[in-house]
JSON list of C-alpha atoms in Angstrom, two decimals:
[
{"chain": "A", "resi": 18, "resn": "MET", "atom": "CA", "xyz": [23.01, -28.60, -99.57]},
{"chain": "A", "resi": 19, "resn": "ILE", "atom": "CA", "xyz": [22.71, -26.18, -102.50]},
{"chain": "A", "resi": 20, "resn": "ARG", "atom": "CA", "xyz": [21.35, -29.01, -104.70]},
{"chain": "A", "resi": 21, "resn": "TRP", "atom": "CA", "xyz": [18.62, -29.75, -102.18]},
{"chain": "A", "resi": 22, "resn": "ILE", "atom": "CA", "xyz": [17.63, -26.10, -101.94]},
{"chain": "A", "resi": 23, "resn": "GLY", "atom": "CA", "xyz": [17.65, -25.84, -105.75]},
{"chain": "A", "resi": 24, "resn": "GLY", "atom": "CA", "xyz": [15.58, -29.00, -106.01]},
{"chain": "A", "resi": 25, "resn": "LEU", "atom": "CA", "xyz": [13.06, -27.68, -103.53]},
{"chain": "A", "resi": 26, "resn": "LEU", "atom": "CA", "xyz": [12.80, -24.42, -105.46]},
{"chain": "A", "resi": 27, "resn": "VAL", "atom": "CA", "xyz": [12.23, -26.31, -108.73]},
{"chain": "A", "resi": 28, "resn": "ILE", "atom": "CA", "xyz": [9.47, -28.37, -107.15]},
{"chain": "A", "resi": 29, "resn": "LEU", "atom": "CA", "xyz": [7.84, -25.27, -105.65]},
{"chain": "A", "resi": 30, "resn": "GLY", "atom": "CA", "xyz": [8.14, -23.38, -108.94]},
{"chain": "A", "resi": 31, "resn": "CYS", "atom": "CA", "xyz": [6.51, -26.14, -110.97]},
{"chain": "A", "resi": 32, "resn": "GLY", "atom": "CA", "xyz": [3.89, -26.66, -108.27]},
{"chain": "A", "resi": 33, "resn": "SER", "atom": "CA", "xyz": [2.99, -22.98, -108.28]},
{"chain": "A", "resi": 34, "resn": "CYS", "atom": "CA", "xyz": [2.66, -23.16, -112.07]},
{"chain": "A", "resi": 35, "resn": "GLY", "atom": "CA", "xyz": [0.12, -26.00, -111.69]},
{"chain": "A", "resi": 36, "resn": "ILE", "atom": "CA", "xyz": [-1.71, -24.04, -109.01]},
{"chain": "A", "resi": 37, "resn": "SER", "atom": "CA", "xyz": [-1.87, -20.95, -111.23]},
{"chain": "A", "resi": 38, "resn": "ILE", "atom": "CA", "xyz": [-3.39, -23.02, -114.05]},
{"chain": "A", "resi": 39, "resn": "ALA", "atom": "CA", "xyz": [-5.99, -24.34, -111.60]},
{"chain": "A", "resi": 40, "resn": "THR", "atom": "CA", "xyz": [-6.68, -20.78, -110.42]},
{"chain": "A", "resi": 41, "resn": "GLU", "atom": "CA", "xyz": [-7.26, -19.64, -114.00]},
{"chain": "A", "resi": 42, "resn": "TYR", "atom": "CA", "xyz": [-9.77, -22.48, -114.38]},
{"chain": "A", "resi": 43, "resn": "LEU", "atom": "CA", "xyz": [-11.67, -21.12, -111.38]},
{"chain": "A", "resi": 44, "resn": "ARG", "atom": "CA", "xyz": [-11.52, -17.59, -112.78]},
{"chain": "A", "resi": 45, "resn": "GLU", "atom": "CA", "xyz": [-13.09, -18.85, -115.99]},
{"chain": "A", "resi": 46, "resn": "GLN", "atom": "CA", "xyz": [-16.00, -20.19, -113.96]},
{"chain": "A", "resi": 47, "resn": "GLN", "atom": "CA", "xyz": [-16.37, -16.82, -112.26]},
{"chain": "A", "resi": 48, "resn": "ARG", "atom": "CA", "xyz": [-16.31, -14.97, -115.58]},
{"chain": "A", "resi": 49, "resn": "LEU", "atom": "CA", "xyz": [-19.03, -17.21, -116.96]},
{"chain": "A", "resi": 50, "resn": "GLY", "atom": "CA", "xyz": [-21.14, -16.61, -113.85]},
{"chain": "A", "resi": 51, "resn": "ARG", "atom": "CA", "xyz": [-20.70, -12.85, -114.20]},
{"chain": "A", "resi": 52, "resn": "LEU", "atom": "CA", "xyz": [-21.66, -12.99, -117.85]},
{"chain": "A", "resi": 53, "resn": "TYR", "atom": "CA", "xyz": [-24.75, -15.03, -116.99]},
{"chain": "A", "resi": 54, "resn": "ARG", "atom": "CA", "xyz": [-25.89, -12.42, -114.44]},
{"chain": "A", "resi": 55, "resn": "ALA", "atom": "CA", "xyz": [-25.23, -9.61, -116.90]},
{"chain": "A", "resi": 56, "resn": "LEU", "atom": "CA", "xyz": [-27.29, -11.36, -119.56]},
{"chain": "A", "resi": 57, "resn": "CYS", "atom": "CA", "xyz": [-30.18, -11.78, -117.12]},
{"chain": "A", "resi": 58, "resn": "ILE", "atom": "CA", "xyz": [-30.12, -8.07, -116.30]},
{"chain": "A", "resi": 59, "resn": "MET", "atom": "CA", "xyz": [-29.96, -7.18, -119.99]},
{"chain": "A", "resi": 60, "resn": "GLU", "atom": "CA", "xyz": [-32.99, -9.35, -120.67]},
{"chain": "A", "resi": 61, "resn": "TRP", "atom": "CA", "xyz": [-34.96, -7.84, -117.80]},
{"chain": "A", "resi": 62, "resn": "GLU", "atom": "CA", "xyz": [-34.05, -4.31, -118.84]},
{"chain": "A", "resi": 63, "resn": "LEU", "atom": "CA", "xyz": [-35.14, -4.98, -122.41]},
{"chain": "A", "resi": 64, "resn": "LYS", "atom": "CA", "xyz": [-38.40, -6.60, -121.34]},
{"chain": "A", "resi": 65, "resn": "TYR", "atom": "CA", "xyz": [-39.53, -4.04, -118.82]},
{"chain": "A", "resi": 66, "resn": "ARG", "atom": "CA", "xyz": [-37.79, -0.75, -119.64]},
{"chain": "A", "resi": 67, "resn": "LEU", "atom": "CA", "xyz": [-36.77, -0.97, -123.31]},
{"chain": "A", "resi": 68, "resn": "THR", "atom": "CA", "xyz": [-33.34, 0.38, -122.34]},
{"chain": "A", "resi": 69, "resn": "PRO", "atom": "CA", "xyz": [-31.20, 1.66, -125.25]},
{"chain": "A", "resi": 70, "resn": "LEU", "atom": "CA", "xyz": [-28.39, -0.68, -126.24]},
{"chain": "A", "resi": 71, "resn": "SER", "atom": "CA", "xyz": [-25.40, 1.42, -125.15]},
{"chain": "A", "resi": 72, "resn": "GLU", "atom": "CA", "xyz": [-26.98, 2.04, -121.74]},
{"chain": "A", "resi": 73, "resn": "LEU", "atom": "CA", "xyz": [-27.82, -1.65, -121.54]},
{"chain": "A", "resi": 74, "resn": "CYS", "atom": "CA", "xyz": [-24.15, -2.48, -122.09]},
{"chain": "A", "resi": 75, "resn": "ARG", "atom": "CA", "xyz": [-23.11, -0.05, -119.35]},
{"chain": "A", "resi": 76, "resn": "LEU", "atom": "CA", "xyz": [-25.52, -1.71, -116.92]},
{"chain": "A", "resi": 77, "resn": "ALA", "atom": "CA", "xyz": [-24.12, -5.11, -117.88]},
{"chain": "A", "resi": 78, "resn": "ALA", "atom": "CA", "xyz": [-20.57, -3.79, -117.38]},
{"chain": "A", "resi": 79, "resn": "LYS", "atom": "CA", "xyz": [-21.45, -2.50, -113.93]},
{"chain": "A", "resi": 80, "resn": "GLU", "atom": "CA", "xyz": [-23.04, -5.82, -112.99]},
{"chain": "A", "resi": 81, "resn": "SER", "atom": "CA", "xyz": [-20.34, -8.12, -114.33]},
{"chain": "A", "resi": 82, "resn": "GLY", "atom": "CA", "xyz": [-17.08, -6.27, -113.65]},
{"chain": "A", "resi": 83, "resn": "GLY", "atom": "CA", "xyz": [-13.66, -7.69, -114.51]},
{"chain": "A", "resi": 84, "resn": "SER", "atom": "CA", "xyz": [-12.76, -8.56, -118.08]},
{"chain": "A", "resi": 85, "resn": "VAL", "atom": "CA", "xyz": [-16.39, -9.30, -119.01]},
{"chain": "A", "resi": 86, "resn": "GLY", "atom": "CA", "xyz": [-17.36, -5.86, -117.77]},
{"chain": "A", "resi": 87, "resn": "ALA", "atom": "CA", "xyz": [-14.47, -4.38, -119.74]},
{"chain": "A", "resi": 88, "resn": "VAL", "atom": "CA", "xyz": [-15.89, -5.89, -122.94]},
{"chain": "A", "resi": 89, "resn": "PHE", "atom": "CA", "xyz": [-19.32, -4.41, -122.20]},
{"chain": "A", "resi": 90, "resn": "ARG", "atom": "CA", "xyz": [-17.81, -0.99, -121.39]},
{"chain": "A", "resi": 91, "resn": "ARG", "atom": "CA", "xyz": [-15.83, -1.02, -124.63]},
{"chain": "A", "resi": 92, "resn": "LEU", "atom": "CA", "xyz": [-18.90, -2.17, -126.55]},
{"chain": "A", "resi": 93, "resn": "ALA", "atom": "CA", "xyz": [-20.90, 0.74, -125.12]},
{"chain": "A", "resi": 94, "resn": "GLY", "atom": "CA", "xyz": [-18.13, 3.11, -126.18]},
{"chain": "A", "resi": 95, "resn": "GLU", "atom": "CA", "xyz": [-18.03, 1.62, -129.67]},
{"chain": "A", "resi": 96, "resn": "LEU", "atom": "CA", "xyz": [-21.81, 1.93, -129.96]},
{"chain": "A", "resi": 97, "resn": "ASP", "atom": "CA", "xyz": [-21.72, 5.56, -128.84]},
{"chain": "A", "resi": 98, "resn": "ALA", "atom": "CA", "xyz": [-18.90, 6.39, -131.27]},
{"chain": "A", "resi": 99, "resn": "GLN", "atom": "CA", "xyz": [-20.67, 4.42, -134.03]},
{"chain": "A", "resi": 100, "resn": "THR", "atom": "CA", "xyz": [-17.35, 3.16, -135.37]},
{"chain": "A", "resi": 101, "resn": "GLU", "atom": "CA", "xyz": [-19.09, 0.21, -137.02]},
{"chain": "A", "resi": 102, "resn": "PRO", "atom": "CA", "xyz": [-22.51, 0.12, -138.71]},
{"chain": "A", "resi": 103, "resn": "GLU", "atom": "CA", "xyz": [-23.64, -3.03, -136.86]},
{"chain": "A", "resi": 104, "resn": "VAL", "atom": "CA", "xyz": [-23.38, -4.28, -133.29]},
{"chain": "A", "resi": 105, "resn": "ASP", "atom": "CA", "xyz": [-21.45, -7.33, -134.49]},
{"chain": "A", "resi": 106, "resn": "GLY", "atom": "CA", "xyz": [-18.62, -5.13, -135.76]},
{"chain": "A", "resi": 107, "resn": "CYS", "atom": "CA", "xyz": [-18.63, -3.10, -132.55]},
{"chain": "A", "resi": 108, "resn": "MET", "atom": "CA", "xyz": [-18.41, -6.32, -130.53]},
{"chain": "A", "resi": 109, "resn": "GLN", "atom": "CA", "xyz": [-15.44, -7.47, -132.64]},
{"chain": "A", "resi": 110, "resn": "ALA", "atom": "CA", "xyz": [-13.69, -4.16, -131.96]},
{"chain": "A", "resi": 111, "resn": "ALA", "atom": "CA", "xyz": [-14.45, -4.38, -128.23]},
{"chain": "A", "resi": 112, "resn": "LEU", "atom": "CA", "xyz": [-13.18, -7.96, -128.03]},
{"chain": "A", "resi": 113, "resn": "ALA", "atom": "CA", "xyz": [-9.96, -6.96, -129.79]},
{"chain": "A", "resi": 114, "resn": "LYS", "atom": "CA", "xyz": [-9.24, -4.51, -126.95]},
{"chain": "A", "resi": 115, "resn": "VAL", "atom": "CA", "xyz": [-9.69, -7.11, -124.17]},
{"chain": "A", "resi": 116, "resn": "PRO", "atom": "CA", "xyz": [-7.15, -9.88, -124.82]},
{"chain": "A", "resi": 117, "resn": "GLU", "atom": "CA", "xyz": [-7.51, -11.77, -121.52]},
{"chain": "A", "resi": 118, "resn": "LEU", "atom": "CA", "xyz": [-10.76, -13.53, -122.45]},
{"chain": "A", "resi": 119, "resn": "SER", "atom": "CA", "xyz": [-10.70, -17.26, -123.05]},
{"chain": "A", "resi": 120, "resn": "PRO", "atom": "CA", "xyz": [-11.72, -18.71, -126.43]},
{"chain": "A", "resi": 121, "resn": "THR", "atom": "CA", "xyz": [-14.99, -19.94, -124.92]},
{"chain": "A", "resi": 122, "resn": "LEU", "atom": "CA", "xyz": [-15.94, -16.50, -123.64]},
{"chain": "A", "resi": 123, "resn": "ARG", "atom": "CA", "xyz": [-14.91, -14.90, -126.95]},
{"chain": "A", "resi": 124, "resn": "LYS", "atom": "CA", "xyz": [-17.16, -17.28, -128.85]},
{"chain": "A", "resi": 125, "resn": "ILE", "atom": "CA", "xyz": [-20.10, -16.55, -126.56]},
{"chain": "A", "resi": 126, "resn": "MET", "atom": "CA", "xyz": [-19.55, -12.79, -126.72]},
{"chain": "A", "resi": 127, "resn": "LYS", "atom": "CA", "xyz": [-19.40, -12.96, -130.54]},
{"chain": "A", "resi": 128, "resn": "GLN", "atom": "CA", "xyz": [-22.71, -14.83, -130.49]},
{"chain": "A", "resi": 129, "resn": "LEU", "atom": "CA", "xyz": [-24.12, -12.04, -128.31]},
{"chain": "A", "resi": 130, "resn": "GLY", "atom": "CA", "xyz": [-22.85, -9.41, -130.75]},
{"chain": "A", "resi": 131, "resn": "ARG", "atom": "CA", "xyz": [-24.60, -11.16, -133.64]},
{"chain": "A", "resi": 132, "resn": "SER", "atom": "CA", "xyz": [-27.98, -11.08, -131.88]},
{"chain": "A", "resi": 133, "resn": "LEU", "atom": "CA", "xyz": [-28.02, -7.62, -130.26]},
{"chain": "A", "resi": 134, "resn": "GLY", "atom": "CA", "xyz": [-29.56, -4.71, -132.12]},
{"chain": "A", "resi": 135, "resn": "ARG", "atom": "CA", "xyz": [-30.44, -6.82, -135.10]},
{"chain": "A", "resi": 136, "resn": "PHE", "atom": "CA", "xyz": [-33.99, -7.95, -134.43]},
{"chain": "A", "resi": 137, "resn": "ASP", "atom": "CA", "xyz": [-37.13, -6.62, -132.83]},
{"chain": "A", "resi": 138, "resn": "LEU", "atom": "CA", "xyz": [-37.61, -6.83, -129.06]},
{"chain": "A", "resi": 139, "resn": "THR", "atom": "CA", "xyz": [-38.79, -10.44, -129.11]},
{"chain": "A", "resi": 140, "resn": "GLY", "atom": "CA", "xyz": [-35.89, -11.51, -131.31]},
{"chain": "A", "resi": 141, "resn": "GLN", "atom": "CA", "xyz": [-33.34, -9.77, -129.09]},
{"chain": "A", "resi": 142, "resn": "ILE", "atom": "CA", "xyz": [-34.77, -11.39, -125.99]},
{"chain": "A", "resi": 143, "resn": "GLN", "atom": "CA", "xyz": [-34.64, -14.79, -127.70]},
{"chain": "A", "resi": 144, "resn": "GLY", "atom": "CA", "xyz": [-31.05, -14.05, -128.70]},
{"chain": "A", "resi": 145, "resn": "LEU", "atom": "CA", "xyz": [-30.15, -13.20, -125.11]},
{"chain": "A", "resi": 146, "resn": "GLN", "atom": "CA", "xyz": [-31.79, -16.41, -123.94]},
{"chain": "A", "resi": 147, "resn": "ALA", "atom": "CA", "xyz": [-29.81, -18.43, -126.49]},
{"chain": "A", "resi": 148, "resn": "VAL", "atom": "CA", "xyz": [-26.56, -16.82, -125.33]},
{"chain": "A", "resi": 149, "resn": "ARG", "atom": "CA", "xyz": [-27.53, -17.48, -121.72]},
{"chain": "A", "resi": 150, "resn": "GLU", "atom": "CA", "xyz": [-28.08, -21.15, -122.59]},
{"chain": "A", "resi": 151, "resn": "ALA", "atom": "CA", "xyz": [-24.60, -21.26, -124.18]},
{"chain": "A", "resi": 152, "resn": "VAL", "atom": "CA", "xyz": [-23.14, -19.79, -120.98]},
{"chain": "A", "resi": 153, "resn": "GLN", "atom": "CA", "xyz": [-25.04, -22.33, -118.89]},
{"chain": "A", "resi": 154, "resn": "THR", "atom": "CA", "xyz": [-23.75, -25.17, -121.07]},
{"chain": "A", "resi": 155, "resn": "ALA", "atom": "CA", "xyz": [-20.16, -23.95, -120.66]},
{"chain": "A", "resi": 156, "resn": "GLN", "atom": "CA", "xyz": [-20.67, -23.59, -116.90]},
{"chain": "A", "resi": 157, "resn": "ASP", "atom": "CA", "xyz": [-22.08, -27.12, -116.65]},
{"chain": "A", "resi": 158, "resn": "ARG", "atom": "CA", "xyz": [-19.11, -28.51, -118.55]},
{"chain": "A", "resi": 159, "resn": "LEU", "atom": "CA", "xyz": [-16.65, -26.72, -116.28]},
{"chain": "A", "resi": 160, "resn": "ASP", "atom": "CA", "xyz": [-18.55, -27.86, -113.18]},
{"chain": "A", "resi": 161, "resn": "ARG", "atom": "CA", "xyz": [-18.50, -31.49, -114.31]},
{"chain": "A", "resi": 162, "resn": "GLU", "atom": "CA", "xyz": [-14.76, -31.44, -114.94]},
{"chain": "A", "resi": 163, "resn": "ARG", "atom": "CA", "xyz": [-13.83, -29.17, -112.05]},
{"chain": "A", "resi": 164, "resn": "SER", "atom": "CA", "xyz": [-12.62, -31.53, -109.33]},
{"chain": "A", "resi": 165, "resn": "SER", "atom": "CA", "xyz": [-10.67, -33.83, -111.61]},
{"chain": "A", "resi": 166, "resn": "ARG", "atom": "CA", "xyz": [-9.05, -31.01, -113.56]},
{"chain": "A", "resi": 167, "resn": "LEU", "atom": "CA", "xyz": [-8.03, -29.02, -110.52]},
{"chain": "A", "resi": 168, "resn": "LYS", "atom": "CA", "xyz": [-6.52, -32.09, -108.92]},
{"chain": "A", "resi": 169, "resn": "CYS", "atom": "CA", "xyz": [-4.69, -32.99, -112.15]},
{"chain": "A", "resi": 170, "resn": "TYR", "atom": "CA", "xyz": [-3.29, -29.48, -112.66]},
{"chain": "A", "resi": 171, "resn": "ARG", "atom": "CA", "xyz": [-1.94, -29.29, -109.13]},
{"chain": "A", "resi": 172, "resn": "THR", "atom": "CA", "xyz": [-0.56, -32.83, -109.13]},
{"chain": "A", "resi": 173, "resn": "LEU", "atom": "CA", "xyz": [1.07, -32.49, -112.53]},
{"chain": "A", "resi": 174, "resn": "GLY", "atom": "CA", "xyz": [2.77, -29.27, -111.45]},
{"chain": "A", "resi": 175, "resn": "PHE", "atom": "CA", "xyz": [4.39, -30.86, -108.41]},
{"chain": "A", "resi": 176, "resn": "CYS", "atom": "CA", "xyz": [5.18, -34.13, -110.20]},
{"chain": "A", "resi": 177, "resn": "THR", "atom": "CA", "xyz": [6.85, -32.25, -113.06]},
{"chain": "A", "resi": 178, "resn": "GLY", "atom": "CA", "xyz": [8.97, -30.41, -110.53]},
{"chain": "A", "resi": 179, "resn": "ALA", "atom": "CA", "xyz": [9.92, -33.67, -108.82]},
{"chain": "A", "resi": 180, "resn": "ALA", "atom": "CA", "xyz": [10.82, -35.25, -112.17]},
{"chain": "A", "resi": 181, "resn": "LEU", "atom": "CA", "xyz": [13.04, -32.31, -113.07]},
{"chain": "A", "resi": 182, "resn": "VAL", "atom": "CA", "xyz": [14.81, -32.53, -109.72]},
{"chain": "A", "resi": 183, "resn": "ILE", "atom": "CA", "xyz": [15.45, -36.24, -110.23]},
{"chain": "A", "resi": 184, "resn": "LEU", "atom": "CA", "xyz": [16.86, -35.57, -113.69]},
{"chain": "A", "resi": 185, "resn": "PHE", "atom": "CA", "xyz": [19.14, -32.78, -112.52]},
{"chain": "A", "resi": 186, "resn": "ILE", "atom": "CA", "xyz": [20.41, -34.46, -109.35]}
]
């Protein structure tokens, strides 16, 4: 009886691991969506109000929330403290303080840091649009692969658990 209970616990443990990987995949999609909305607001603010960069980052942080918002909040703090001479360096420092971002989001945020505060208004808006297109491309890729990946992650988790039970029993 103890073997059966142990086997069931192994299957459930491995299955929950697969489910947590699938959940992280969904969180990545949410983070990209939040970043996309924040970039839209930043573009609108620049176009119609000429909002200063640190305030722009605070607005983006408020809009996006979560880890993406944390990066924008830290970036605003870095810009206010002027720890680095360029926005790119401030973005690097902000990203270093938020470790939970995926490599895809880090790459996109670095691209954003390279375009902010560097050009005139038109150039910054074009930079924001280019970053938004990169976010949209990443979102499209995740959407295309979503159903198959989620199914695979969940199935592999439970199958791995079953395989371990078979090996141990």
